[in-house]
PDB file of C-alpha atoms in Angstrom:
ATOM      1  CA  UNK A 271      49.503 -87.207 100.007  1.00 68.00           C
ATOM      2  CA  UNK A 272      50.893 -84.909  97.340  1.00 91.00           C
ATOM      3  CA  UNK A 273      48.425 -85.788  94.603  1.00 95.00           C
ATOM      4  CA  UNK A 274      45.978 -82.573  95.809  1.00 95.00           C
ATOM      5  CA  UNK A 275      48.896 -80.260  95.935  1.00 96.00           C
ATOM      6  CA  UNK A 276      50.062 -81.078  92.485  1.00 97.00           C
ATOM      7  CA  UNK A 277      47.089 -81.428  90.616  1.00 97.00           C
ATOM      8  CA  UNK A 278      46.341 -78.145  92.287  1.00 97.00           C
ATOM      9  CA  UNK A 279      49.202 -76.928  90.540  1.00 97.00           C
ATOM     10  CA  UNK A 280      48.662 -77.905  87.218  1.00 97.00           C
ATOM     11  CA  UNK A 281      44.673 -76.933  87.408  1.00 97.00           C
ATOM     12  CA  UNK A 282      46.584 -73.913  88.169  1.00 97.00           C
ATOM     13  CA  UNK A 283      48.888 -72.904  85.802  1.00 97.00           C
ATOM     14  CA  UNK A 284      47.347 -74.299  82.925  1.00 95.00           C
ATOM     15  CA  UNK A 285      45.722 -71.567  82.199  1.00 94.00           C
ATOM     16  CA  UNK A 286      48.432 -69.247  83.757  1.00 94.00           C
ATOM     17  CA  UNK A 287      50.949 -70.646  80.925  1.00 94.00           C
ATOM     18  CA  UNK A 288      48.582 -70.348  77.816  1.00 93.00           C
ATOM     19  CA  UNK A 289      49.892 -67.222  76.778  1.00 89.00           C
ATOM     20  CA  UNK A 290      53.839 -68.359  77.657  1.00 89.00           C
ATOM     21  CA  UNK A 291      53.467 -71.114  75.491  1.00 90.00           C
ATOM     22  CA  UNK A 292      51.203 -69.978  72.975  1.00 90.00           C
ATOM     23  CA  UNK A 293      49.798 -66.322  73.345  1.00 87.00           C
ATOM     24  CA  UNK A 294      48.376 -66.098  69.438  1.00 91.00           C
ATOM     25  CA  UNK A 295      46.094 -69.412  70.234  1.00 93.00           C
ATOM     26  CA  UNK A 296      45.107 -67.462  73.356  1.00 91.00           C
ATOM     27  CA  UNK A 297      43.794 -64.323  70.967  1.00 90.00           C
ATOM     28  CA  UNK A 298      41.972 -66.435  68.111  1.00 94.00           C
ATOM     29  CA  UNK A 299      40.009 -68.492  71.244  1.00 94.00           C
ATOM     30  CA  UNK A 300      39.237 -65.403  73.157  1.00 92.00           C
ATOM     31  CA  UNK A 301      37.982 -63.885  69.922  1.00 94.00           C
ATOM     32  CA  UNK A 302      35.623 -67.437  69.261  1.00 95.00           C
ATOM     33  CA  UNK A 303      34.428 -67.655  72.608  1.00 95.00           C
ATOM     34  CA  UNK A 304      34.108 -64.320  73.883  1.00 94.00           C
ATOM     35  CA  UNK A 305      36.361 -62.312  76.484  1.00 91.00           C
ATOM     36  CA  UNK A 306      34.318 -62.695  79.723  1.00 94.00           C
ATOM     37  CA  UNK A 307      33.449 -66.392  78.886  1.00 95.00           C
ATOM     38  CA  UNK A 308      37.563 -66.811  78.538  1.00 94.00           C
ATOM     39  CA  UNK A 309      38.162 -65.076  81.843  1.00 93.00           C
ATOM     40  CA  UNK A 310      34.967 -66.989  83.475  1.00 96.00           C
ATOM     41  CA  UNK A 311      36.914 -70.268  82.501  1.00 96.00           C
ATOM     42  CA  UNK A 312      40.123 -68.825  83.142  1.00 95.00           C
ATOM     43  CA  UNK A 313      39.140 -67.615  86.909  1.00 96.00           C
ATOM     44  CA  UNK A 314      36.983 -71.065  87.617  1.00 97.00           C
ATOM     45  CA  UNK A 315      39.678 -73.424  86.385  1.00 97.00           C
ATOM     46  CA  UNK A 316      42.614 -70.842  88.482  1.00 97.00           C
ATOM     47  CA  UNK A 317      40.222 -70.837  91.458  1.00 97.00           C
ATOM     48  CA  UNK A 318      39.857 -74.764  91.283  1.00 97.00           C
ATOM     49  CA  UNK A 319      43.517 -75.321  90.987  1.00 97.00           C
ATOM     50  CA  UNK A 320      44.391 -72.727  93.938  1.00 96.00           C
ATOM     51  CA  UNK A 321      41.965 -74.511  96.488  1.00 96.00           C
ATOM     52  CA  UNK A 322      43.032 -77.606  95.448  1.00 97.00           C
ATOM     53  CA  UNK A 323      46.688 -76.013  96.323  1.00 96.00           C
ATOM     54  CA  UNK A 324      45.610 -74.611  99.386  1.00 94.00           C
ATOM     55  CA  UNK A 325      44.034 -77.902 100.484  1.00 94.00           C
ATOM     56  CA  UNK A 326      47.349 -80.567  99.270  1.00 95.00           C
ATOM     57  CA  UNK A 327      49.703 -78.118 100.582  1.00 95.00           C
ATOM     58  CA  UNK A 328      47.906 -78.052 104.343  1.00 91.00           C
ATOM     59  CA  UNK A 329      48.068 -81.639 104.230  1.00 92.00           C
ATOM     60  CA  UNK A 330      50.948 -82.488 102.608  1.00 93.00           C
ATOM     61  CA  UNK A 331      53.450 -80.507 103.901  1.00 88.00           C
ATOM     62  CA  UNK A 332      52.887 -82.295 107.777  1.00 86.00           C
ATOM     63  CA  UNK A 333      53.982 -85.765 106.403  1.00 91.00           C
ATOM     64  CA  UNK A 334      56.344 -84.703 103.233  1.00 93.00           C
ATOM     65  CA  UNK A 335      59.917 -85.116 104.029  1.00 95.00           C
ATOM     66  CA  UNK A 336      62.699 -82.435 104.461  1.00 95.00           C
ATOM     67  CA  UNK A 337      65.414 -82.214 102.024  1.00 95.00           C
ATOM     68  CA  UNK A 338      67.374 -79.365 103.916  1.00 95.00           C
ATOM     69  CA  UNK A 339      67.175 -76.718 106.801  1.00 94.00           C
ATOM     70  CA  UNK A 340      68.057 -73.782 107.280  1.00 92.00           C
ATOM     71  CA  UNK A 341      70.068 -71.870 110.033  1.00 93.00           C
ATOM     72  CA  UNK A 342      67.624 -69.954 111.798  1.00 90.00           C
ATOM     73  CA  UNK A 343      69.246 -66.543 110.688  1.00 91.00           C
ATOM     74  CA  UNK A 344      67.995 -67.096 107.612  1.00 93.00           C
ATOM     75  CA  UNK A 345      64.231 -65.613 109.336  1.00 91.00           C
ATOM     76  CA  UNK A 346      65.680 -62.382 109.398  1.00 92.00           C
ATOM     77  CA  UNK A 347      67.127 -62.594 105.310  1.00 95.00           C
ATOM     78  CA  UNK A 348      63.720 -63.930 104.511  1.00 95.00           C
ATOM     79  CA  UNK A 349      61.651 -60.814 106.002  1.00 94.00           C
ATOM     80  CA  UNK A 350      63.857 -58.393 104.700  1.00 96.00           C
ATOM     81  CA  UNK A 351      63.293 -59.862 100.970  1.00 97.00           C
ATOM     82  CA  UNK A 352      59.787 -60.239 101.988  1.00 97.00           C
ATOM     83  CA  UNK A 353      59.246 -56.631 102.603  1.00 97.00           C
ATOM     84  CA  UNK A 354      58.852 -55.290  99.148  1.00 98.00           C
ATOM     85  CA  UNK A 355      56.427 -57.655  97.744  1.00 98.00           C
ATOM     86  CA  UNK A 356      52.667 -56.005  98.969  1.00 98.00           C
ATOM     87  CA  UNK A 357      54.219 -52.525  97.766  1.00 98.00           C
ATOM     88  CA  UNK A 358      54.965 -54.544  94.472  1.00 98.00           C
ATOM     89  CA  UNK A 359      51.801 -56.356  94.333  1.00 97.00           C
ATOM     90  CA  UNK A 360      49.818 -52.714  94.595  1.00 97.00           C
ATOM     91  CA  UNK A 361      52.271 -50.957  92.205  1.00 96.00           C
ATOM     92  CA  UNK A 362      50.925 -53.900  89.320  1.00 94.00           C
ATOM     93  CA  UNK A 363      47.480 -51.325  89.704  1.00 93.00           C
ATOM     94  CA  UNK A 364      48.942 -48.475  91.340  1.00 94.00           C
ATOM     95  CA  UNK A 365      51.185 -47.579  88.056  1.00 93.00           C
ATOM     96  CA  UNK A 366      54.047 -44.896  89.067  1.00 94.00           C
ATOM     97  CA  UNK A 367      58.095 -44.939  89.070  1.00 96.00           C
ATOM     98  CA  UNK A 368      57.774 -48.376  90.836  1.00 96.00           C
ATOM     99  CA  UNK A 369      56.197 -49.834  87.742  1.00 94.00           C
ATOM    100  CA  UNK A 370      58.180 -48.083  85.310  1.00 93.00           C
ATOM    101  CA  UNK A 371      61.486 -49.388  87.055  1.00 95.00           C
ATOM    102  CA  UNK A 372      60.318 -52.886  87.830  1.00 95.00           C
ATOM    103  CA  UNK A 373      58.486 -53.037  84.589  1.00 92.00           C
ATOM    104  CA  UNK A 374      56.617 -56.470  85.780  1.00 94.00           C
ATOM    105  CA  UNK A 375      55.910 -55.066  89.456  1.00 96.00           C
ATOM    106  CA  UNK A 376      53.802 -58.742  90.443  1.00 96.00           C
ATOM    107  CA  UNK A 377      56.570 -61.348  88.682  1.00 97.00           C
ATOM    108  CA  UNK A 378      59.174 -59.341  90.648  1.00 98.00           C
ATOM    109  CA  UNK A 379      56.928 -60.089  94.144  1.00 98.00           C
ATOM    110  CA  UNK A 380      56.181 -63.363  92.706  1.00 98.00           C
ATOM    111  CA  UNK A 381      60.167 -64.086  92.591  1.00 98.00           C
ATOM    112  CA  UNK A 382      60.991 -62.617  95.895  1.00 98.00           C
ATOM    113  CA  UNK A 383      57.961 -64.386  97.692  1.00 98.00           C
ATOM    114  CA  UNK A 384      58.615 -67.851  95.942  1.00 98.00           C
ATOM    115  CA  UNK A 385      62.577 -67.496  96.513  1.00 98.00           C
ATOM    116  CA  UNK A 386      62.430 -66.160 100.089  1.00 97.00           C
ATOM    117  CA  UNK A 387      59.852 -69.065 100.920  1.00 97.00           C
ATOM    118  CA  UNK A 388      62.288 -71.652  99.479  1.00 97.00           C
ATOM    119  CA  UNK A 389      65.162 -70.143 101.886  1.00 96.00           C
ATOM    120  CA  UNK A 390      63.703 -71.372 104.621  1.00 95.00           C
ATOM    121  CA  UNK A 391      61.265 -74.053 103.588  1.00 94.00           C
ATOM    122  CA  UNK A 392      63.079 -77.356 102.888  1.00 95.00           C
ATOM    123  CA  UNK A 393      60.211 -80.105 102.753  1.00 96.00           C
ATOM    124  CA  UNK A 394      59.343 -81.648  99.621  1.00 97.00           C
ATOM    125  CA  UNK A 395      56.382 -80.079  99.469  1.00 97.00           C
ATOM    126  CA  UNK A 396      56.996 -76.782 100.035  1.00 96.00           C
ATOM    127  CA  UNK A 397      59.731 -76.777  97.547  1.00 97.00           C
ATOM    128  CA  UNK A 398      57.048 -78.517  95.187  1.00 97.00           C
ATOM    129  CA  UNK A 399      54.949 -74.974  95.963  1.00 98.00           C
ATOM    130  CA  UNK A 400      57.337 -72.293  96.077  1.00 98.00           C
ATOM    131  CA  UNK A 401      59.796 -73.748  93.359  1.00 98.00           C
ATOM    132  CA  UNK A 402      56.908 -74.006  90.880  1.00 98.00           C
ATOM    133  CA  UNK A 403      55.768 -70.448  91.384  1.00 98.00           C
ATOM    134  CA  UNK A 404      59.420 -68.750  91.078  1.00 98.00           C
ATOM    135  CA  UNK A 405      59.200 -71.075  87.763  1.00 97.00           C
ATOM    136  CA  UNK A 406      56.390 -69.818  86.427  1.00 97.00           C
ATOM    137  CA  UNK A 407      57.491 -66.172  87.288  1.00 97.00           C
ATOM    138  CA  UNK A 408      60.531 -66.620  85.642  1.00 97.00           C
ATOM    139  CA  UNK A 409      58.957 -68.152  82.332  1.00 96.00           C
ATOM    140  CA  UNK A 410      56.525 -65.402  82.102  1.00 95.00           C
ATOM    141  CA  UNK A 411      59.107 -62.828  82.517  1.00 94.00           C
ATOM    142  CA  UNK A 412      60.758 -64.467  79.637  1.00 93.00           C
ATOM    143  CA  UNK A 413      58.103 -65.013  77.754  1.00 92.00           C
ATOM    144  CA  UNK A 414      57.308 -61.161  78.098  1.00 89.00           C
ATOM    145  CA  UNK A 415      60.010 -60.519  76.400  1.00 87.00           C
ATOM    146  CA  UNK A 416      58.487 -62.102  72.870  1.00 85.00           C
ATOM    147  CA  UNK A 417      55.113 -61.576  72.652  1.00 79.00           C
ATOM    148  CA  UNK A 418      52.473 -58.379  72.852  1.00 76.00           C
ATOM    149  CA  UNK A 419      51.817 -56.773  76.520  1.00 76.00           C
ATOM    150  CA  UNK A 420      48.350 -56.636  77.803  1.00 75.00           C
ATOM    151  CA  UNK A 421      47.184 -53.977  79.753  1.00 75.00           C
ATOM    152  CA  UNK A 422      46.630 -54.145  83.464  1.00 71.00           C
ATOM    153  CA  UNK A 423      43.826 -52.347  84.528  1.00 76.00           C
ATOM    154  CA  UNK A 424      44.168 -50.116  87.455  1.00 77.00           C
ATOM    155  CA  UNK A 425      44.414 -46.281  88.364  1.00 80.00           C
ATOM    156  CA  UNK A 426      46.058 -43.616  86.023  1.00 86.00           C
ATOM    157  CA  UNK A 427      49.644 -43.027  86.603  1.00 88.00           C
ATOM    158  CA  UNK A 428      51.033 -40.729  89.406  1.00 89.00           C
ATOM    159  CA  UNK A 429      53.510 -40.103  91.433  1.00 88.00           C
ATOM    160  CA  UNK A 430      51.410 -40.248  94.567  1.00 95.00           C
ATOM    161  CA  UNK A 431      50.660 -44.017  93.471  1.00 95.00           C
ATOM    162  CA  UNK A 432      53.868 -44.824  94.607  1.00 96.00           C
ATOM    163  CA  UNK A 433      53.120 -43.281  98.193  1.00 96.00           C
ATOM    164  CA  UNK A 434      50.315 -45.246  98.688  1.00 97.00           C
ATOM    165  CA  UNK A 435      51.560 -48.742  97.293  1.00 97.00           C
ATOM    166  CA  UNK A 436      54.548 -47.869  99.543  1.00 97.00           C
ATOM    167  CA  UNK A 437      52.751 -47.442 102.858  1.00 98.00           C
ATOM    168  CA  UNK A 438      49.641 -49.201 102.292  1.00 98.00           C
ATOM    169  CA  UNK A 439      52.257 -52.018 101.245  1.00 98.00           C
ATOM    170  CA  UNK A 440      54.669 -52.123 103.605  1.00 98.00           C
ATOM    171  CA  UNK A 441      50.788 -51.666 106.220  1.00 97.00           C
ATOM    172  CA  UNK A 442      50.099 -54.865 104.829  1.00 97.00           C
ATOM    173  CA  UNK A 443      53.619 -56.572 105.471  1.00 97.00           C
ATOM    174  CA  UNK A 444      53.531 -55.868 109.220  1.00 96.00           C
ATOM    175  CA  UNK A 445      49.539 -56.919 109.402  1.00 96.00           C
ATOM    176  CA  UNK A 446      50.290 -59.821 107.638  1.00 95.00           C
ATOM    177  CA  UNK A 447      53.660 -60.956 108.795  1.00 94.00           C
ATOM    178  CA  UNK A 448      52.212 -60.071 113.041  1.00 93.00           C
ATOM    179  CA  UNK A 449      49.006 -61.781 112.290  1.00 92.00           C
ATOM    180  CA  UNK A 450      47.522 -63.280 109.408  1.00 92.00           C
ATOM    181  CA  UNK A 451      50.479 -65.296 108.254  1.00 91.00           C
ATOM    182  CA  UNK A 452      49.937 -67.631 111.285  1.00 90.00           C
ATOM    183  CA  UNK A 453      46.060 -66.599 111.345  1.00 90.00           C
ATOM    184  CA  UNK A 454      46.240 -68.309 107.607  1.00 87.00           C
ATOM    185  CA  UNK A 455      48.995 -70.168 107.435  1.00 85.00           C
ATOM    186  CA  UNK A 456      49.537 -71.625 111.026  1.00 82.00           C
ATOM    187  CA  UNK A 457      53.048 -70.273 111.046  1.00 84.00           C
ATOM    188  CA  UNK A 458      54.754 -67.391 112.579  1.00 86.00           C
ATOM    189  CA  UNK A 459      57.095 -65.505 110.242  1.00 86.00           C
ATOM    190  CA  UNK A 460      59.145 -64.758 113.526  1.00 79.00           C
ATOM    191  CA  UNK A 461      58.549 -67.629 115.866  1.00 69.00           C
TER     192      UNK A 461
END
């Protein structure tokens, strides 16, 4: 049942980890193939490997089996670390003090999202999903460490960027924690 879910994964972050494990081979095929024929591959293999997720995960985590559980205080932990990841996610293109502080605004959401998901989520599966993004976030962050920084398109830097990935971010939290969460997901964040 799991074979979706992790070939989903791998489709994935294949391309994700190119430039972890080898960022100059990344450059020289870019350069021989062309930048928007890279990113067309890159998006259609990602895009491939995240349905394929989306779809192995739904099924998969009804019949995988549970590992542990979690007191059911550990709701209220979860959407507390859960709160600052859409204001991180829009400070990535929204660049301001957030950024600056954070430095990696989207790894840091990546890490809370993954960890808080894997507080409360004990089935194999979900541990399969959440423990291999938290992985990857941490290997990137690494990785960042060694190798050239791209830039990340989005708006020039301001202060009042950090006022609107706050509130539009912290907007989308409550949307998404009050209704699309179980819209999507079939889960309510808090019951």
């Amino acid at each position: 049942m799991m074979d979706l879910l992790i070939l989903g994964l791998v489709l994935f972050f294949i391309p994700h980890m190119i430039s972890v494990v080898n960022h100059q081979w990344r450059d020289r095929t870019t350069k021989q193939v062309g930048e928007l024929t890279w990113k067309a591959l890159y998006a259609l293999i990602s895009l491939a490997g995240f349905l394929l997720i989306i779809k192995g995960y739904g099924e998969a985590r009804l019949t995988s089996e549970f590992l542990y559980t979690t007191p059911q205080w550990m709701g209220h932990l979860v959407a507390l670390l859960m709160l600052p990841v859409f204001p991180l996610l829009l400070a990535t293109y929204l660049p301001g003090r957030i950024q600056s502080i954070t430095k990696h605004p989207m790894l840091v959401a990546t890490k809370l999202w993954a960890l808080s998901h894997l507080l409360v989520n004990g089935r194999v599966a979900e541990i399969l999903l959440f423990g291999s993004f938290l992985i990857w976030a941490v290997l990137v962050r690494i990785s960042l460490k060694r190798r050239p920084q791209r830039v990340v398109p989005g708006a020039p830097k301001t202060a009042m960027n950090d006022v609107i990935a706050l509130v539009v971010g912290i907007g989308l939290y409550v949307v998404f924690a009050l209704h699309l969460h179980r819209m999507l997901i079939g889960v309510s964040p808090f019951g």
